[in-house]
């Protein structure tokens, strides 16, 4: 779906790092936070639709299905946007299955990935009649065969290939090397296809590959896809039919303006087209970050400025429990002071209130001088921010808001202290062991 020029302009305005403009998808951010408070995650529906549109356009002419990687942002309102655009889901747990179904995503467009699916989770997915299981080990294949047979069901299976390719991204989000826990090597995969008759309740007719996340160069994708394409040819020559190739996710985004230069959707898809040029079946894509990361911001107020012996600390009311990426992966996020504009530039360490030095969003960052109550925007937080949030230091989960061409909707209430403690019990009900 094309978005209006106005909406597109408002997204760019919000990303104006000079801080002169504080509108996001047509919504005034100062006015918004006086209503919903801080910290607060905000997502632009227009920006997400724009990404979906760009990817659909790049895929035109191909038999392709986009399955959003739910782990990037499992919020119901986001999944509903995906469902409305005909997008499916890549899930990794029964919890994600539940969220995808509740949001109206067609089970026929759901694929189930992950190295540790439990038998219970597989049963949920079989009951929901999802499109396909992306299987990652022989043991998983055998368990799925047993469960499908018990239900007299036949399930579609793709084998996740570990192509032993270095995605050249952060080690903690790299998945395609032989030392990683993911997928099976081509020899094991070959054996599974050869022994297909041992799995009468599985249609072993797909290949899957996912080599990592926040990948900024096309070369690793090219290498991985070429290995999968060669294996597909070998399988077809041996008489197997490959109905689907799932190329995973991993396409990177810009976290640091003027520094990160991610490939465009069309160049990424061109790489897929080229590697799979002689393949006529369905192509599945599992983007997470690329669809939503740049459509999200985290708004936070300055609690105080602390002048340390060696550095000035800008202490925000957001913390590592709201956005863990800087402390987990040393990730860079651009940060913009929205309240101040023409003030002198000052070097800050931008930190949260959590009692760990790791609770640091940025070190030595230049910002216009800030004071108590000023509003700060951390950019590119639409993926792997709220979805990885915790209540560490007993800080309730932040509010989440969807904005859309001048309107906003609170799509997740700020957690209350009572909600944060929900489910806890005093140790009164002792059971004899
Ligand atoms: N498919 C599979 C099988 C995956 O494991 C993942 C992500 C994706 C698709 C989506 O990848 P994306 O398009 O979002 O790169 N928490 C980390 C990212 C972990 C990614 C895990 N798997 C971060 O904040 O950078």
XYZ file of C-alpha atoms and ligand atoms in Angstrom:
458
model
C 0.000 0.000 0.000
C 1.365 3.417 -0.963
C 1.471 5.995 1.774
C 0.675 9.628 1.149
C 3.434 12.142 0.544
C 2.448 13.830 3.802
C 2.967 10.695 5.809
C 6.300 10.011 4.127
C 7.432 13.568 4.832
C 6.423 13.314 8.459
C 8.534 10.171 8.925
C 11.579 11.935 7.500
C 10.869 14.953 9.711
C 10.860 12.793 12.787
C 14.213 11.440 11.764
C 15.618 14.932 11.444
C 18.614 14.580 13.774
C 18.915 18.329 14.227
C 16.077 17.965 16.694
C 14.260 20.915 15.133
C 11.224 18.840 14.457
C 9.550 16.567 16.955
C 6.719 15.165 14.857
C 6.602 11.470 14.098
C 4.194 10.255 11.419
C 2.307 13.527 11.916
C 2.098 13.302 15.721
C 3.656 15.908 18.005
C 5.862 13.940 20.367
C 5.916 16.471 23.231
C 2.108 16.487 23.263
C 2.043 12.687 23.051
C 4.285 12.121 26.063
C 2.328 14.544 28.211
C -0.536 12.047 27.697
C 1.271 8.706 27.925
C 4.412 9.486 29.933
C 7.942 8.213 29.464
C 9.684 5.914 28.758
C 7.508 5.097 25.795
C 8.022 3.125 22.584
C 6.424 4.721 19.520
C 5.960 3.010 16.150
C 4.952 4.580 12.848
C 2.326 2.544 11.006
C 3.067 4.503 7.810
C 6.760 3.636 7.978
C 5.972 -0.067 8.442
C 3.504 -0.058 5.544
C 6.113 1.671 3.425
C 8.649 -1.091 4.157
C 6.071 -3.796 3.391
C 5.223 -2.056 0.145
C 8.902 -1.741 -0.849
C 9.564 -5.407 -0.212
C 6.404 -6.547 -1.998
C 7.354 -4.386 -4.966
C 10.890 -5.813 -5.044
C 9.418 -9.342 -5.015
C 6.961 -8.756 -7.842
C 6.806 -11.596 -10.342
C 8.144 -14.131 -7.827
C 6.037 -16.715 -5.997
C 7.058 -15.255 -2.626
C 5.591 -15.125 0.882
C 6.873 -12.748 3.544
C 6.688 -14.207 7.070
C 7.469 -11.514 9.655
C 9.904 -12.726 12.342
C 7.605 -12.175 15.317
C 10.497 -12.016 17.804
C 11.459 -8.600 16.403
C 8.224 -7.044 17.610
C 5.361 -9.270 18.808
C 2.994 -6.453 19.737
C -0.553 -7.251 18.699
C -1.034 -3.944 16.862
C 2.123 -4.566 14.819
C 1.090 -8.141 13.973
C -2.341 -6.844 12.934
C -0.639 -4.468 10.480
C 1.223 -7.457 9.079
C -1.939 -9.559 8.829
C -3.751 -6.742 7.004
C -0.951 -6.669 4.414
C -1.136 -10.433 3.819
C 2.097 -11.094 5.666
C 2.607 -14.360 7.532
C 4.686 -15.109 10.609
C 7.976 -16.798 11.403
C 7.503 -18.054 14.946
C 9.908 -19.681 17.413
C 7.608 -20.604 20.308
C 4.044 -21.528 21.181
C 3.733 -18.028 22.675
C 4.524 -16.457 19.316
C 2.061 -18.857 17.647
C -0.628 -17.648 20.026
C 0.155 -14.004 19.320
C 0.205 -14.526 15.554
C -3.154 -16.340 15.554
C -4.736 -13.782 17.913
C -3.666 -11.005 15.539
C -5.440 -12.744 12.655
C -2.414 -14.096 10.797
C -3.468 -16.972 8.544
C -2.002 -20.254 9.919
C -1.346 -21.209 6.293
C 1.231 -18.403 6.333
C 3.005 -19.397 9.556
C 6.387 -21.139 9.623
C 7.930 -22.483 12.832
C 11.721 -22.123 13.284
C 14.058 -22.767 16.222
C 16.451 -25.424 17.553
C 14.505 -26.188 20.708
C 10.864 -26.721 19.791
C 9.358 -28.870 22.537
C 6.943 -31.699 21.775
C 4.225 -29.614 23.400
C 4.967 -26.648 21.116
C 4.984 -28.897 18.046
C 1.530 -30.197 19.069
C 0.166 -26.643 19.290
C 1.521 -25.910 15.823
C 0.144 -29.173 14.385
C -3.265 -28.371 15.888
C -3.160 -24.921 14.290
C -2.222 -26.512 10.932
C 0.608 -24.095 10.256
C 2.215 -23.984 6.817
C 5.594 -25.520 7.617
C 8.090 -26.590 10.257
C 11.671 -25.455 9.712
C 13.407 -28.451 11.271
C 16.909 -28.104 12.682
C 17.981 -31.646 13.718
C 17.411 -35.337 13.117
C 15.987 -35.692 16.598
C 13.432 -32.955 15.907
C 12.467 -34.670 12.656
C 11.810 -37.937 14.501
C 9.774 -36.248 17.240
C 7.682 -34.379 14.693
C 7.085 -37.607 12.722
C 5.864 -39.340 15.900
C 3.543 -36.478 16.896
C 2.117 -36.074 13.388
C 1.498 -39.846 13.175
C -0.332 -39.828 16.536
C -2.657 -37.189 15.097
C -2.888 -38.864 11.677
C -1.691 -35.586 10.216
C 0.857 -34.875 7.516
C 3.081 -31.832 8.122
C 5.194 -29.847 5.668
C 8.866 -29.706 6.594
C 11.830 -27.665 5.424
C 15.285 -28.636 6.626
C 17.335 -25.738 7.943
C 20.714 -25.906 6.260
C 23.764 -24.597 8.089
C 25.800 -23.368 5.112
C 28.933 -22.554 7.169
C 28.999 -18.938 6.009
C 30.238 -16.000 8.076
C 27.522 -13.312 8.092
C 30.108 -10.721 9.224
C 27.836 -9.364 11.913
C 28.006 -9.348 15.723
C 29.094 -12.792 17.002
C 26.010 -13.054 19.230
C 23.620 -12.760 16.273
C 25.566 -14.814 13.752
C 23.930 -18.201 13.086
C 25.239 -19.676 9.826
C 28.635 -21.088 10.785
C 29.249 -24.760 11.524
C 30.221 -23.899 15.117
C 26.729 -22.428 15.698
C 23.858 -24.476 17.132
C 21.586 -23.836 14.137
C 20.557 -26.104 11.260
C 22.152 -29.256 9.885
C 25.054 -29.559 7.488
C 24.449 -30.615 3.897
C 25.612 -34.205 4.509
C 23.070 -34.685 7.292
C 20.380 -33.015 5.157
C 21.210 -35.318 2.252
C 20.747 -38.317 4.569
C 17.331 -37.027 5.739
C 16.074 -36.681 2.172
C 17.464 -40.122 1.256
C 15.616 -41.659 4.217
C 12.364 -39.798 3.553
C 10.363 -43.034 3.683
C 11.066 -43.216 7.421
C 8.895 -40.112 7.837
C 5.530 -41.007 6.263
C 3.730 -38.220 8.137
C 6.122 -35.513 6.974
C 6.320 -33.929 3.545
C 10.029 -33.205 3.424
C 9.877 -30.740 0.549
C 11.572 -27.510 1.618
C 14.931 -25.957 2.408
C 15.568 -23.196 4.923
C 18.593 -21.029 5.663
C 19.156 -18.101 8.047
C 22.746 -16.980 8.613
C 22.343 -14.124 11.090
C 20.940 -10.694 11.724
C 21.834 -7.021 11.002
C 23.771 -8.083 7.894
C 25.008 -5.044 5.983
C 26.641 -6.721 2.990
C 25.019 -8.872 0.298
C 28.025 -11.182 -0.059
C 27.185 -13.538 2.859
C 23.596 -13.878 1.570
C 24.983 -14.652 -1.892
C 27.316 -17.356 -0.568
C 24.655 -19.001 1.602
C 22.005 -18.944 -1.144
C 24.402 -20.355 -3.710
C 25.126 -23.318 -1.439
C 21.431 -23.900 -0.885
C 20.727 -23.530 -4.622
C 23.401 -26.090 -5.513
C 21.994 -28.529 -2.941
C 18.489 -27.986 -4.313
C 19.721 -28.907 -7.803
C 21.369 -32.029 -6.429
C 18.163 -33.030 -4.616
C 16.009 -32.458 -7.688
C 18.425 -34.464 -9.830
C 17.948 -37.291 -7.309
C 14.177 -37.079 -7.818
C 13.134 -34.993 -4.805
C 10.630 -32.166 -5.222
C 11.448 -28.886 -3.442
C 8.280 -26.824 -3.058
C 9.731 -24.023 -0.964
C 13.017 -22.337 -0.209
C 12.960 -20.167 2.904
C 15.790 -17.634 2.697
C 15.429 -16.491 6.344
C 15.815 -12.911 7.504
C 18.839 -10.880 8.474
C 18.776 -7.796 6.259
C 20.370 -4.939 8.210
C 19.107 -1.400 8.861
C 20.664 1.972 9.582
C 21.354 2.536 13.287
C 23.962 5.205 12.706
C 23.161 7.868 10.161
C 26.027 8.551 7.766
C 27.800 5.364 8.857
C 25.610 2.278 8.266
C 24.798 1.663 4.620
C 22.369 -1.267 4.401
C 21.502 -2.804 1.019
C 18.187 -1.747 -0.505
C 15.256 -4.152 -0.647
C 15.593 -4.356 -4.420
C 19.329 -5.204 -4.292
C 18.638 -7.800 -1.603
C 15.859 -9.382 -3.659
C 18.040 -9.221 -6.765
C 20.579 -11.376 -4.893
C 17.834 -13.902 -4.158
C 16.571 -13.826 -7.759
C 20.078 -14.385 -9.078
C 20.948 -17.277 -6.756
C 17.580 -18.991 -7.319
C 17.183 -18.092 -11.014
C 16.488 -21.687 -12.114
C 14.109 -22.473 -9.226
C 10.370 -22.324 -9.845
C 8.890 -23.076 -6.404
C 7.846 -20.769 -3.583
C 10.306 -18.440 -1.884
C 9.696 -17.582 1.776
C 11.345 -14.586 3.453
C 11.538 -14.051 7.213
C 12.500 -10.413 7.735
C 12.086 -9.030 11.240
C 14.295 -6.027 11.865
C 14.110 -4.609 8.332
C 10.314 -4.254 8.449
C 10.038 -2.493 11.804
C 13.330 -1.271 13.324
C 13.499 2.133 11.671
C 9.772 2.672 12.250
C 10.282 2.782 16.024
C 11.646 5.281 18.522
C 12.019 5.211 22.289
C 11.096 8.434 24.058
C 12.616 9.219 27.404
C 13.000 12.226 29.690
C 16.167 13.395 31.349
C 15.958 12.709 35.083
C 19.072 14.752 35.806
C 22.501 15.653 34.519
C 25.283 14.442 36.755
C 28.688 16.020 36.439
C 31.163 13.240 37.292
C 34.885 13.651 37.850
C 35.679 12.643 34.306
C 32.444 12.742 32.348
C 29.016 14.315 32.241
C 26.204 11.777 32.582
C 22.817 12.331 31.027
C 20.594 10.147 33.192
C 17.420 9.104 31.365
C 14.233 7.515 32.665
C 14.683 4.729 30.068
C 17.172 1.994 30.873
C 18.694 -1.270 29.716
C 15.494 -3.053 30.721
C 13.627 -1.040 28.020
C 16.360 -1.327 25.359
C 19.004 -3.980 25.985
C 20.860 -3.809 22.646
C 23.592 -1.347 23.690
C 24.440 -3.315 26.834
C 24.104 -6.754 25.180
C 25.783 -6.139 21.819
C 27.512 -2.766 22.286
C 24.992 -1.627 19.678
C 24.914 1.973 18.496
C 21.579 3.828 18.432
C 21.367 7.435 17.238
C 20.057 9.651 20.035
C 18.397 13.031 19.497
C 17.582 15.716 22.070
C 14.101 16.905 21.100
C 13.617 19.700 23.629
C 16.811 21.632 23.075
C 17.975 22.852 19.693
C 20.233 25.879 19.498
C 22.076 25.233 22.753
C 25.808 24.518 22.807
C 26.941 20.959 22.095
C 28.076 18.956 25.121
C 29.664 15.510 25.342
C 27.623 13.079 27.435
C 27.591 9.493 28.541
C 23.906 8.688 28.114
C 22.793 6.232 30.774
C 19.754 4.803 32.518
C 19.008 4.541 36.252
C 19.707 0.763 36.553
C 22.446 -0.185 39.011
C 24.987 -1.447 36.484
C 27.652 0.347 34.498
C 26.391 -1.686 31.529
C 23.215 0.412 31.659
C 24.766 2.813 29.140
C 23.087 3.751 25.862
C 26.046 5.742 24.497
C 29.450 6.983 25.596
C 30.945 10.323 24.645
C 27.959 11.375 22.516
C 27.606 15.045 21.458
C 24.158 16.529 22.147
C 22.806 20.046 22.643
C 23.082 20.833 26.346
C 20.248 19.096 28.199
C 18.558 19.620 31.537
C 16.029 17.915 33.779
C 12.762 17.089 32.010
C 14.128 17.417 28.466
C 12.773 14.911 25.978
C 15.208 12.585 24.254
C 14.537 10.219 21.335
C 16.504 6.995 20.865
C 16.118 5.950 17.237
C 15.699 2.645 15.409
C 14.029 0.851 18.293
C 11.128 -0.771 16.428
C 12.828 -4.196 16.535
C 14.382 -6.111 19.428
C 13.724 -3.323 21.934
C 10.311 -3.779 23.593
C 10.409 -7.444 22.543
C 13.538 -7.963 24.679
C 12.414 -5.768 27.572
C 12.428 -6.998 31.139
C 11.368 -5.638 34.505
C 14.931 -5.702 35.873
C 15.321 -3.404 38.887
C 11.526 -3.830 39.186
C 10.939 -1.267 36.493
C 7.500 -1.869 34.906
C 7.332 -2.408 31.121
C 7.049 0.858 29.172
C 3.979 2.050 27.286
C 3.801 1.431 23.531
C 2.038 3.682 21.033
C 1.197 3.324 17.344
C 1.101 6.553 15.339
C -0.500 6.805 11.917
C -0.766 9.986 9.806
C -1.449 12.421 12.620
C -3.311 10.036 14.944
C -2.054 7.917 17.799
C -3.286 4.947 19.741
C -1.999 3.491 23.003
C -1.399 -0.148 22.024
C 0.197 -1.276 25.267
C -0.548 0.346 28.609
C 2.400 1.138 30.844
C 2.591 -1.781 33.266
C 1.442 -0.980 36.790
C 3.400 -2.164 39.817
C 0.548 -4.569 40.571
C 0.696 -6.021 37.030
C 4.464 -6.345 37.325
C 4.045 -8.548 40.407
C 1.142 -10.554 38.958
C 1.508 -14.298 39.432
C 3.809 -14.090 42.434
C 2.633 -15.902 45.555
C 3.722 -15.779 49.172
C 5.286 -19.082 50.264
C 2.170 -20.312 52.122
C 0.877 -23.178 50.037
C 3.570 -25.766 50.878
C 3.298 -29.139 49.085
C 4.755 -32.382 50.433
C 7.446 -33.558 48.015
N 14.506 -16.107 10.943
C 15.143 -16.742 11.935
C 15.187 -18.210 11.944
C 15.747 -15.992 12.970
O 16.399 -16.619 13.953
C 15.677 -14.570 12.928
C 16.296 -13.753 13.988
C 14.985 -13.970 11.861
C 14.412 -14.765 10.882
C 14.829 -12.474 11.750
O 16.058 -11.851 11.572
P 16.106 -10.270 11.252
O 15.496 -10.092 9.885
O 15.331 -9.579 12.287
O 17.540 -9.955 11.269
N 18.268 -9.548 19.398
C 19.187 -9.337 18.297
C 18.692 -9.991 17.011
C 18.453 -11.482 17.135
C 17.930 -12.122 15.865
C 17.493 -13.539 16.098
N 16.963 -14.232 14.961
C 19.425 -7.852 18.122
O 18.848 -7.047 18.859
O 20.223 -7.445 17.271
